Amino acid sequence: MIKNLMRGLGALSLSLALVPLLPPPAAQAAQAAQAAQAAQAAPAAPAAEVTTLADAVGLLKVTEEDRAGYTRASFRHWTAGEDATDGCDTAAEVLLAEAVVAPAVGTGCKLTGGRWTSYFDGQEVTDAGSLDVAHTVALGEAWDSGASAWTAGRREAYANDQGADVSLVAVTSRTNRRKSDHDPADWMPPSPEVQCRYTGEWVSTKLRWQLTADDRELEALKVYAEGPCEDTIVRYAPAS
């Protein structure tokens, strides 16, 4: 009987040892308040807007453009990218993200090997040095369309925007030079099969950053939105 009693006491001691110690009610309340404060402090990411290309074009504000005062130096780029510890700047991170076959990354983020598809012209590229990381809406066009009134910090954020897949794109240097800072009234990708994609991404970028359009640009966009690209869907989330 004594043995049975000792066994019972031993089992009780073991079960008590396994019960996790709970903080007192006051501490629990404080922890809950801290968690609620943290949730309020972290702003929710803006929800993405999804609409047709025609409706998206209709959301663009139309104004005259003004290039006065523009220099590329007004848009600081490239910065350290999304991962400041990887040794790669924004442009290199975009090249890594868009690679069809990943390149090797060497000292100083030197990229060797790999393969890309330049969607503007459909070219297959195996040398990262043959690519530009292009701004879908070029810096000069952004300046004309409202960025001239921004702070330097917002222009830097625009020039290094990795928060939307369509803002920066790896394309052949030759085609990007032809694109320059033209809008769709003066330049479209030479591959017809990607012109709807380009139009949608152009409008998405303008809406994301609340950039305007001029009359000629708007009319060119409408030609695509109401014609061959009427089924194109535009997704964008306002830039913070």
Short mmCIF file of C-alpha atoms in Angstrom, two decimals:
data_model
loop_
_atom_site.label_atom_id
_atom_site.label_comp_id
_atom_site.label_asym_id
_atom_site.label_seq_id
_atom_site.Cartn_x
_atom_site.Cartn_y
_atom_site.Cartn_z
CA MET A 1 0.00 0.00 0.00
CA ILE A 2 2.85 2.35 0.85
CA LYS A 3 4.44 1.52 -2.50
CA ASN A 4 1.23 2.39 -4.29
CA LEU A 5 1.00 5.66 -2.38
CA MET A 6 4.58 6.56 -3.31
CA ARG A 7 3.91 5.74 -6.96
CA GLY A 8 0.84 8.02 -6.91
CA LEU A 9 2.77 10.87 -5.36
CA GLY A 10 5.54 10.42 -7.91
CA ALA A 11 3.09 10.54 -10.81
CA LEU A 12 1.43 13.65 -9.39
CA SER A 13 4.81 15.39 -9.03
CA LEU A 14 5.68 14.51 -12.63
CA SER A 15 2.37 15.81 -14.00
CA LEU A 16 2.76 19.04 -12.07
CA ALA A 17 6.26 19.45 -13.45
CA LEU A 18 4.92 19.13 -16.99
CA VAL A 19 2.25 21.81 -16.58
CA PRO A 20 3.61 25.06 -18.13
CA LEU A 21 3.84 27.99 -15.79
CA LEU A 22 1.31 30.61 -16.82
CA PRO A 23 1.95 34.30 -16.22
CA PRO A 24 -0.36 36.02 -13.75
CA PRO A 25 -3.49 37.68 -15.19
CA ALA A 26 -1.90 41.15 -15.07
CA ALA A 27 1.06 39.95 -17.14
CA GLN A 28 -1.27 38.26 -19.62
CA ALA A 29 -3.20 41.50 -20.05
CA ALA A 30 0.03 43.45 -20.60
CA GLN A 31 1.20 40.95 -23.24
CA ALA A 32 -2.15 41.19 -25.04
CA ALA A 33 -1.95 44.99 -25.03
CA GLN A 34 1.59 44.90 -26.45
CA ALA A 35 0.47 42.55 -29.23
CA ALA A 36 -2.45 44.81 -30.09
CA GLN A 37 -0.15 47.85 -30.16
CA ALA A 38 2.28 46.06 -32.49
CA ALA A 39 -0.55 45.12 -34.84
CA GLN A 40 -1.71 48.73 -34.98
CA ALA A 41 1.83 50.03 -35.52
CA ALA A 42 2.43 47.85 -38.58
CA PRO A 43 0.45 49.44 -41.45
CA ALA A 44 -1.37 47.03 -43.70
CA ALA A 45 -0.14 46.87 -47.29
CA PRO A 46 -2.53 48.66 -49.65
CA ALA A 47 -4.89 46.27 -51.37
CA ALA A 48 -4.27 45.79 -55.08
CA GLU A 49 -6.82 47.33 -57.43
CA VAL A 50 -7.92 45.11 -60.32
CA THR A 51 -9.74 46.53 -63.33
CA THR A 52 -9.96 46.42 -67.10
CA LEU A 53 -7.46 48.35 -69.18
CA ALA A 54 -10.20 50.64 -70.51
CA ASP A 55 -11.36 51.52 -67.00
CA ALA A 56 -7.77 51.96 -65.83
CA VAL A 57 -7.05 54.37 -68.67
CA GLY A 58 -10.16 56.30 -67.64
CA LEU A 59 -8.65 56.78 -64.17
CA LEU A 60 -5.62 58.66 -65.50
CA LYS A 61 -5.62 62.39 -64.85
CA VAL A 62 -4.81 64.35 -68.02
CA THR A 63 -2.45 67.34 -67.86
CA GLU A 64 0.18 69.00 -70.01
CA GLU A 65 3.73 67.72 -69.50
CA ASP A 66 6.69 69.89 -68.53
CA ARG A 67 10.32 68.71 -68.78
CA ALA A 68 11.77 71.88 -67.21
CA GLY A 69 14.45 71.17 -64.61
CA TYR A 70 14.77 67.44 -65.30
CA THR A 71 18.04 65.56 -64.81
CA ARG A 72 18.52 61.82 -64.20
CA ALA A 73 20.39 62.78 -61.04
CA SER A 74 17.04 63.91 -59.61
CA PHE A 75 16.22 60.19 -59.20
CA ARG A 76 18.87 58.50 -57.05
CA HIS A 77 19.51 54.98 -58.30
CA TRP A 78 20.59 52.29 -57.96
CA THR A 79 20.35 51.77 -54.19
CA ALA A 80 21.13 48.69 -52.09
CA GLY A 81 17.96 46.90 -53.13
CA GLU A 82 15.44 45.00 -51.06
CA ASP A 83 18.16 42.93 -49.37
CA ALA A 84 20.83 45.33 -48.14
CA THR A 85 23.03 42.42 -47.05
CA ASP A 86 23.37 40.55 -50.36
CA GLY A 87 25.92 42.90 -51.92
CA CYS A 88 23.67 43.47 -54.96
CA ASP A 89 22.04 46.75 -55.92
CA THR A 90 18.46 47.17 -57.13
CA ALA A 91 19.33 46.53 -60.78
CA ALA A 92 21.21 43.32 -60.00
CA GLU A 93 18.37 42.07 -57.82
CA VAL A 94 15.94 42.64 -60.70
CA LEU A 95 18.25 40.69 -63.03
CA LEU A 96 18.36 37.83 -60.52
CA ALA A 97 14.57 37.88 -60.08
CA GLU A 98 13.87 37.84 -63.83
CA ALA A 99 16.44 35.24 -64.85
CA VAL A 100 14.97 32.23 -66.63
CA VAL A 101 18.14 30.35 -65.68
CA ALA A 102 19.82 31.77 -62.60
CA PRO A 103 23.31 33.20 -63.06
CA ALA A 104 26.22 32.58 -60.70
CA VAL A 105 26.78 35.47 -58.29
CA GLY A 106 30.41 36.36 -57.65
CA THR A 107 32.29 38.93 -55.63
CA GLY A 108 30.73 42.37 -55.85
CA CYS A 109 27.54 40.77 -57.21
CA LYS A 110 29.18 40.02 -60.56
CA LEU A 111 26.72 37.89 -62.53
CA THR A 112 28.03 35.19 -64.87
CA GLY A 113 26.07 32.71 -66.93
CA GLY A 114 22.31 32.65 -66.66
CA ARG A 115 19.64 33.31 -69.24
CA TRP A 116 16.95 35.96 -69.69
CA THR A 117 14.12 36.75 -72.09
CA SER A 118 13.82 40.41 -73.05
CA TYR A 119 10.06 40.66 -73.37
CA PHE A 120 10.12 43.93 -75.32
CA ASP A 121 11.68 42.22 -78.35
CA GLY A 122 11.53 38.48 -77.52
CA GLN A 123 15.33 38.14 -77.51
CA GLU A 124 17.03 35.38 -75.50
CA VAL A 125 20.04 36.79 -73.63
CA THR A 126 22.86 34.88 -71.91
CA ASP A 127 25.04 37.86 -70.96
CA ALA A 128 23.77 40.11 -68.19
CA GLY A 129 25.93 42.88 -69.61
CA SER A 130 23.66 43.01 -72.68
CA LEU A 131 20.67 43.95 -70.55
CA ASP A 132 19.35 47.18 -69.10
CA VAL A 133 17.06 47.30 -66.12
CA ALA A 134 14.53 49.70 -67.59
CA HIS A 135 11.90 51.78 -65.86
CA THR A 136 8.59 50.92 -67.52
CA VAL A 137 7.69 54.59 -67.26
CA ALA A 138 11.06 56.24 -67.84
CA LEU A 139 12.42 58.74 -65.36
CA GLY A 140 12.02 61.67 -67.75
CA GLU A 141 8.42 60.73 -68.44
CA ALA A 142 7.76 60.38 -64.70
CA TRP A 143 9.22 63.86 -64.15
CA ASP A 144 6.94 65.29 -66.83
CA SER A 145 3.95 63.53 -65.30
CA GLY A 146 4.17 64.74 -61.73
CA ALA A 147 7.46 63.56 -60.20
CA SER A 148 8.94 67.05 -60.54
CA ALA A 149 6.83 68.02 -57.53
CA TRP A 150 7.93 65.06 -55.40
CA THR A 151 10.46 64.99 -52.61
CA ALA A 152 13.89 63.55 -53.37
CA GLY A 153 13.01 60.54 -51.21
CA ARG A 154 9.90 59.72 -53.21
CA ARG A 155 11.79 60.04 -56.49
CA GLU A 156 14.40 57.64 -55.11
CA ALA A 157 11.66 55.21 -54.12
CA TYR A 158 10.22 55.42 -57.63
CA ALA A 159 13.57 54.85 -59.34
CA ASN A 160 14.20 51.71 -57.23
CA ASP A 161 10.64 50.38 -57.03
CA GLN A 162 10.75 46.64 -56.40
CA GLY A 163 7.34 46.67 -54.73
CA ALA A 164 5.60 46.01 -58.05
CA ASP A 165 6.83 43.49 -60.62
CA VAL A 166 5.96 45.81 -63.51
CA SER A 167 7.93 48.90 -62.43
CA LEU A 168 11.38 47.62 -63.46
CA VAL A 169 12.11 45.16 -66.25
CA ALA A 170 15.26 43.55 -67.68
CA VAL A 171 15.40 44.13 -71.45
CA THR A 172 18.05 44.33 -74.14
CA SER A 173 20.06 47.52 -74.00
CA ARG A 174 19.50 48.16 -77.71
CA THR A 175 15.70 48.11 -77.40
CA ASN A 176 15.73 50.14 -74.21
CA ARG A 177 17.76 52.85 -75.96
CA ARG A 178 15.09 53.02 -78.65
CA LYS A 179 12.38 53.26 -76.05
CA SER A 180 14.28 56.07 -74.30
CA ASP A 181 11.79 58.25 -72.40
CA HIS A 182 8.99 57.97 -74.97
CA ASP A 183 5.39 57.29 -74.00
CA PRO A 184 3.09 54.91 -75.94
CA ALA A 185 2.19 57.66 -78.42
CA ASP A 186 5.76 57.52 -79.73
CA TRP A 187 7.04 54.03 -78.93
CA MET A 188 5.71 50.51 -78.40
CA PRO A 189 7.59 47.20 -78.09
CA PRO A 190 8.44 45.87 -81.57
CA SER A 191 6.86 42.49 -80.73
CA PRO A 192 3.09 42.91 -81.33
CA GLU A 193 2.25 39.98 -79.04
CA VAL A 194 3.52 41.88 -75.98
CA GLN A 195 2.06 45.30 -76.72
CA CYS A 196 -1.03 44.66 -74.61
CA ARG A 197 1.12 43.56 -71.71
CA TYR A 198 3.24 46.69 -72.07
CA THR A 199 0.21 48.97 -72.24
CA GLY A 200 -1.26 47.41 -69.11
CA GLU A 201 2.02 47.70 -67.23
CA TRP A 202 2.46 51.31 -68.34
CA VAL A 203 -0.98 52.27 -67.03
CA SER A 204 -0.46 50.22 -63.85
CA THR A 205 2.76 52.10 -63.10
CA LYS A 206 1.17 55.48 -63.72
CA LEU A 207 -1.74 54.67 -61.41
CA ARG A 208 0.52 53.16 -58.75
CA TRP A 209 2.48 56.42 -58.52
CA GLN A 210 -0.40 58.79 -59.34
CA LEU A 211 1.31 60.06 -62.47
CA THR A 212 -0.63 61.93 -65.14
CA ALA A 213 -0.91 61.53 -68.92
CA ASP A 214 -0.95 64.09 -71.69
CA ASP A 215 -3.56 64.19 -74.47
CA ARG A 216 -1.52 62.32 -77.12
CA GLU A 217 -0.53 59.63 -74.66
CA LEU A 218 -4.12 59.15 -73.51
CA GLU A 219 -5.40 58.82 -77.08
CA ALA A 220 -2.73 56.22 -77.86
CA LEU A 221 -3.66 54.24 -74.76
CA LYS A 222 -7.33 54.34 -75.70
CA VAL A 223 -6.55 52.86 -79.15
CA TYR A 224 -5.16 49.77 -77.45
CA ALA A 225 -7.63 49.67 -74.57
CA GLU A 226 -10.66 49.83 -76.87
CA GLY A 227 -9.16 47.66 -79.58
CA PRO A 228 -6.70 44.76 -79.47
CA CYS A 229 -6.16 44.98 -75.70
CA GLU A 230 -9.76 45.19 -74.50
CA ASP A 231 -9.34 41.95 -72.50
CA THR A 232 -6.20 43.14 -70.71
CA ILE A 233 -6.49 43.31 -66.93
CA VAL A 234 -4.62 45.93 -64.93
CA ARG A 235 -3.49 45.33 -61.33
CA TYR A 236 -1.85 48.00 -59.20
CA ALA A 237 -1.36 48.91 -55.57
CA PRO A 238 -0.78 52.57 -54.66
CA ALA A 239 2.83 53.26 -53.70
CA SER A 240 3.29 54.25 -50.09
#
